[in-house]
């Protein structure tokens, strides 16, 4: 009997050891939302697990309203850092709330504090043997009267690209690929990617909703698919295990 228990224990331990955790840190465009069966809003990291095999575990730590500054100040990063182990991954996507220049608890200068916070995430992930992946912020649905999609993120995506280049971090230009996504749908149909409802159209919202930043289930799933597609194209040996975990 003891022999079988030991065999079971070793098999279980081996299975557990094979699992790789992907920590996703960022803001509301990634975060898990309450009441997902009823709530039309979803973060793209909330739906990411379905694209991976069981040996890849998505641990979504993104939170509504966070910037790099507030994520660190609230000890959210410390909580991730303490759990990181060798071979884990950290997806890093901030910028939406770092740009809130009327909020001293969240705002960061893109060329100083924002840049240094990204570098901290990268260096401390690597200290634990984890692999950071930097992503630029998703695009907003911001078409002008001529149907041209206008960027809203200023220099934050630029600094993300520069940190990725300088520190040789696997990088996904999510702003660019989500711009292409928005443009492929066009000014009107792109509303499907976000939260656009007339008053009474959706029981979750009592009043009319017109949100061009946050994502519907359709939008979140489309963006999660973009992330997975870009992972497949990354030319970096550190992401091979992640690639093999894609369904």
mmCIF file of C-alpha atoms in Angstrom, residues 38-233:
data_model
loop_
_atom_site.group_PDB
_atom_site.id
_atom_site.type_symbol
_atom_site.label_atom_id
_atom_site.label_comp_id
_atom_site.label_asym_id
_atom_site.label_seq_id
_atom_site.Cartn_x
_atom_site.Cartn_y
_atom_site.Cartn_z
ATOM 1 C CA UNK A 38 -23.809 38.600 -16.580
ATOM 2 C CA UNK A 39 -21.219 41.343 -16.921
ATOM 3 C CA UNK A 40 -20.572 42.232 -20.585
ATOM 4 C CA UNK A 41 -17.149 43.705 -19.684
ATOM 5 C CA UNK A 42 -14.111 41.418 -19.836
ATOM 6 C CA UNK A 43 -10.361 41.916 -19.639
ATOM 7 C CA UNK A 44 -8.308 40.205 -22.324
ATOM 8 C CA UNK A 45 -6.192 38.320 -19.768
ATOM 9 C CA UNK A 46 -9.447 37.095 -18.205
ATOM 10 C CA UNK A 47 -10.083 34.948 -21.294
ATOM 11 C CA UNK A 48 -6.469 33.958 -21.995
ATOM 12 C CA UNK A 49 -6.500 30.532 -20.313
ATOM 13 C CA UNK A 50 -8.665 28.968 -23.037
ATOM 14 C CA UNK A 51 -5.820 29.366 -25.549
ATOM 15 C CA UNK A 52 -3.352 27.267 -23.499
ATOM 16 C CA UNK A 53 -2.986 23.652 -22.467
ATOM 17 C CA UNK A 54 -3.339 22.629 -18.824
ATOM 18 C CA UNK A 55 0.410 22.866 -18.189
ATOM 19 C CA UNK A 56 0.207 26.667 -18.586
ATOM 20 C CA UNK A 57 -1.668 28.394 -15.756
ATOM 21 C CA UNK A 58 -2.778 31.999 -16.224
ATOM 22 C CA UNK A 59 -2.713 33.883 -12.917
ATOM 23 C CA UNK A 60 -4.305 37.228 -13.768
ATOM 24 C CA UNK A 61 -3.175 39.895 -11.280
ATOM 25 C CA UNK A 62 -4.222 42.899 -13.381
ATOM 26 C CA UNK A 63 -6.552 45.299 -11.554
ATOM 27 C CA UNK A 64 -8.934 48.037 -12.558
ATOM 28 C CA UNK A 65 -7.510 51.542 -12.438
ATOM 29 C CA UNK A 66 -3.904 50.651 -11.719
ATOM 30 C CA UNK A 67 -0.819 52.316 -13.099
ATOM 31 C CA UNK A 68 2.748 51.124 -12.608
ATOM 32 C CA UNK A 69 2.946 53.531 -9.668
ATOM 33 C CA UNK A 70 -0.188 52.394 -7.845
ATOM 34 C CA UNK A 71 0.437 48.706 -8.624
ATOM 35 C CA UNK A 72 3.774 48.995 -6.822
ATOM 36 C CA UNK A 73 2.566 51.295 -4.031
ATOM 37 C CA UNK A 74 -0.310 48.972 -3.139
ATOM 38 C CA UNK A 75 2.140 46.041 -2.857
ATOM 39 C CA UNK A 76 0.444 44.242 -5.743
ATOM 40 C CA UNK A 77 3.817 43.750 -7.400
ATOM 41 C CA UNK A 78 5.340 42.490 -4.147
ATOM 42 C CA UNK A 79 2.616 39.835 -3.981
ATOM 43 C CA UNK A 80 3.515 38.619 -7.486
ATOM 44 C CA UNK A 81 7.266 38.830 -6.843
ATOM 45 C CA UNK A 82 6.992 36.641 -3.742
ATOM 46 C CA UNK A 83 5.309 33.869 -5.731
ATOM 47 C CA UNK A 84 7.502 33.952 -8.835
ATOM 48 C CA UNK A 85 9.542 30.865 -9.527
ATOM 49 C CA UNK A 86 12.064 29.909 -12.165
ATOM 50 C CA UNK A 87 10.470 29.408 -15.557
ATOM 51 C CA UNK A 88 7.346 31.467 -14.865
ATOM 52 C CA UNK A 89 6.326 34.303 -17.171
ATOM 53 C CA UNK A 90 5.206 37.860 -16.398
ATOM 54 C CA UNK A 91 3.107 39.726 -18.974
ATOM 55 C CA UNK A 92 3.434 43.482 -18.303
ATOM 56 C CA UNK A 93 0.966 45.934 -19.875
ATOM 57 C CA UNK A 94 0.484 49.383 -18.326
ATOM 58 C CA UNK A 95 0.015 52.927 -19.602
ATOM 59 C CA UNK A 96 -3.700 53.773 -19.580
ATOM 60 C CA UNK A 97 -3.645 55.021 -15.986
ATOM 61 C CA UNK A 98 -0.017 56.150 -15.865
ATOM 62 C CA UNK A 99 -1.136 59.013 -18.108
ATOM 63 C CA UNK A 100 -3.694 60.395 -15.618
ATOM 64 C CA UNK A 101 -1.839 63.630 -14.889
ATOM 65 C CA UNK A 102 -4.449 64.910 -12.434
ATOM 66 C CA UNK A 103 -3.919 61.942 -10.106
ATOM 67 C CA UNK A 104 -0.731 61.981 -8.016
ATOM 68 C CA UNK A 105 -1.296 58.384 -6.884
ATOM 69 C CA UNK A 106 -1.251 57.034 -10.429
ATOM 70 C CA UNK A 107 0.475 59.440 -12.797
ATOM 71 C CA UNK A 108 3.991 58.705 -13.995
ATOM 72 C CA UNK A 109 6.202 60.658 -16.361
ATOM 73 C CA UNK A 110 6.657 58.243 -19.283
ATOM 74 C CA UNK A 111 10.367 59.036 -19.620
ATOM 75 C CA UNK A 112 11.252 58.726 -15.939
ATOM 76 C CA UNK A 113 9.014 56.968 -13.386
ATOM 77 C CA UNK A 114 7.093 54.853 -15.918
ATOM 78 C CA UNK A 115 10.304 53.735 -17.582
ATOM 79 C CA UNK A 116 11.986 52.904 -14.279
ATOM 80 C CA UNK A 117 8.942 50.993 -13.025
ATOM 81 C CA UNK A 118 8.986 48.829 -16.148
ATOM 82 C CA UNK A 119 12.703 48.220 -15.640
ATOM 83 C CA UNK A 120 11.989 47.193 -12.049
ATOM 84 C CA UNK A 121 9.393 44.643 -13.184
ATOM 85 C CA UNK A 122 11.856 43.254 -15.716
ATOM 86 C CA UNK A 123 14.862 43.056 -13.395
ATOM 87 C CA UNK A 124 12.982 41.623 -10.423
ATOM 88 C CA UNK A 125 11.235 39.023 -12.593
ATOM 89 C CA UNK A 126 14.621 37.902 -13.848
ATOM 90 C CA UNK A 127 16.014 37.823 -10.308
ATOM 91 C CA UNK A 128 13.544 35.009 -9.615
ATOM 92 C CA UNK A 129 14.335 33.201 -12.856
ATOM 93 C CA UNK A 130 11.044 34.287 -14.462
ATOM 94 C CA UNK A 131 10.710 35.625 -18.001
ATOM 95 C CA UNK A 132 9.156 39.086 -18.438
ATOM 96 C CA UNK A 133 7.250 39.964 -21.610
ATOM 97 C CA UNK A 134 6.480 43.632 -22.277
ATOM 98 C CA UNK A 135 3.334 44.717 -24.106
ATOM 99 C CA UNK A 136 2.205 48.170 -25.170
ATOM 100 C CA UNK A 137 -1.288 49.292 -24.145
ATOM 101 C CA UNK A 138 -4.262 48.299 -26.276
ATOM 102 C CA UNK A 139 -5.624 51.014 -28.540
ATOM 103 C CA UNK A 140 -8.784 52.894 -27.698
ATOM 104 C CA UNK A 141 -11.640 53.103 -30.173
ATOM 105 C CA UNK A 142 -10.958 56.732 -31.018
ATOM 106 C CA UNK A 143 -12.034 57.461 -34.593
ATOM 107 C CA UNK A 144 -12.305 61.074 -35.716
ATOM 108 C CA UNK A 145 -15.061 62.432 -37.991
ATOM 109 C CA UNK A 146 -13.088 61.268 -41.043
ATOM 110 C CA UNK A 147 -12.904 57.694 -39.767
ATOM 111 C CA UNK A 148 -9.219 57.927 -38.843
ATOM 112 C CA UNK A 149 -8.148 56.091 -35.683
ATOM 113 C CA UNK A 150 -6.222 58.512 -33.441
ATOM 114 C CA UNK A 151 -3.751 57.307 -30.825
ATOM 115 C CA UNK A 152 -4.279 58.318 -27.201
ATOM 116 C CA UNK A 153 -1.275 56.909 -25.327
ATOM 117 C CA UNK A 154 1.392 59.530 -25.948
ATOM 118 C CA UNK A 155 4.950 58.399 -25.204
ATOM 119 C CA UNK A 156 4.099 55.434 -22.982
ATOM 120 C CA UNK A 157 4.221 52.856 -25.794
ATOM 121 C CA UNK A 158 7.503 54.365 -26.995
ATOM 122 C CA UNK A 159 9.101 53.910 -23.587
ATOM 123 C CA UNK A 160 7.824 50.332 -23.420
ATOM 124 C CA UNK A 161 9.496 49.633 -26.767
ATOM 125 C CA UNK A 162 12.738 51.285 -25.651
ATOM 126 C CA UNK A 163 12.905 49.304 -22.403
ATOM 127 C CA UNK A 164 12.252 46.091 -24.339
ATOM 128 C CA UNK A 165 15.077 46.905 -26.757
ATOM 129 C CA UNK A 166 17.569 48.013 -24.117
ATOM 130 C CA UNK A 167 16.973 45.058 -21.789
ATOM 131 C CA UNK A 168 16.341 42.491 -24.547
ATOM 132 C CA UNK A 169 12.861 41.651 -23.300
ATOM 133 C CA UNK A 170 10.386 39.704 -25.461
ATOM 134 C CA UNK A 171 7.992 42.353 -26.746
ATOM 135 C CA UNK A 172 4.490 42.482 -28.219
ATOM 136 C CA UNK A 173 3.405 45.762 -29.777
ATOM 137 C CA UNK A 174 -0.187 45.337 -28.712
ATOM 138 C CA UNK A 175 -1.032 48.971 -29.435
ATOM 139 C CA UNK A 176 -0.179 48.443 -33.108
ATOM 140 C CA UNK A 177 -2.037 45.159 -33.514
ATOM 141 C CA UNK A 178 -5.128 46.432 -31.722
ATOM 142 C CA UNK A 179 -5.057 49.530 -33.947
ATOM 143 C CA UNK A 180 -5.221 47.140 -36.894
ATOM 144 C CA UNK A 181 -8.073 45.299 -35.191
ATOM 145 C CA UNK A 182 -10.080 48.490 -34.615
ATOM 146 C CA UNK A 183 -9.461 49.629 -38.189
ATOM 147 C CA UNK A 184 -10.499 46.258 -39.618
ATOM 148 C CA UNK A 185 -13.880 46.630 -37.926
ATOM 149 C CA UNK A 186 -14.228 50.314 -38.788
ATOM 150 C CA UNK A 187 -15.793 53.220 -36.883
ATOM 151 C CA UNK A 188 -19.229 51.625 -36.436
ATOM 152 C CA UNK A 189 -18.655 47.866 -36.150
ATOM 153 C CA UNK A 190 -15.720 48.397 -33.759
ATOM 154 C CA UNK A 191 -18.322 49.255 -31.118
ATOM 155 C CA UNK A 192 -18.805 45.471 -30.873
ATOM 156 C CA UNK A 193 -15.306 45.210 -29.391
ATOM 157 C CA UNK A 194 -16.220 47.581 -26.576
ATOM 158 C CA UNK A 195 -19.199 48.468 -24.409
ATOM 159 C CA UNK A 196 -21.864 50.247 -26.409
ATOM 160 C CA UNK A 197 -25.459 49.768 -25.282
ATOM 161 C CA UNK A 198 -28.604 51.841 -25.474
ATOM 162 C CA UNK A 199 -30.556 52.444 -22.270
ATOM 163 C CA UNK A 200 -32.307 49.203 -21.315
ATOM 164 C CA UNK A 201 -30.537 47.172 -23.989
ATOM 165 C CA UNK A 202 -28.407 45.260 -21.496
ATOM 166 C CA UNK A 203 -29.714 44.431 -17.990
ATOM 167 C CA UNK A 204 -26.265 45.040 -16.497
ATOM 168 C CA UNK A 205 -26.461 48.745 -17.344
ATOM 169 C CA UNK A 206 -29.421 50.865 -16.283
ATOM 170 C CA UNK A 207 -28.409 53.784 -18.500
ATOM 171 C CA UNK A 208 -26.865 54.159 -21.932
ATOM 172 C CA UNK A 209 -23.270 52.940 -22.122
ATOM 173 C CA UNK A 210 -20.630 54.183 -24.551
ATOM 174 C CA UNK A 211 -17.198 52.988 -23.434
ATOM 175 C CA UNK A 212 -14.437 52.962 -26.045
ATOM 176 C CA UNK A 213 -11.640 51.806 -23.718
ATOM 177 C CA UNK A 214 -12.935 48.656 -22.040
ATOM 178 C CA UNK A 215 -13.755 45.432 -23.767
ATOM 179 C CA UNK A 216 -16.714 43.240 -24.534
ATOM 180 C CA UNK A 217 -16.243 39.470 -24.450
ATOM 181 C CA UNK A 218 -15.761 39.619 -28.216
ATOM 182 C CA UNK A 219 -13.125 42.343 -27.930
ATOM 183 C CA UNK A 220 -11.289 40.606 -25.089
ATOM 184 C CA UNK A 221 -11.232 37.305 -26.972
ATOM 185 C CA UNK A 222 -9.990 38.942 -30.175
ATOM 186 C CA UNK A 223 -7.152 40.624 -28.290
ATOM 187 C CA UNK A 224 -6.216 37.478 -26.371
ATOM 188 C CA UNK A 225 -5.977 35.726 -29.746
ATOM 189 C CA UNK A 226 -3.694 38.505 -31.018
ATOM 190 C CA UNK A 227 -1.432 38.032 -27.984
ATOM 191 C CA UNK A 228 -1.236 34.292 -28.581
ATOM 192 C CA UNK A 229 -0.530 34.791 -32.293
ATOM 193 C CA UNK A 230 2.296 37.197 -31.465
ATOM 194 C CA UNK A 231 3.778 34.805 -28.905
ATOM 195 C CA UNK A 232 4.071 32.245 -31.700
ATOM 196 C CA UNK A 233 6.111 34.739 -33.728
#
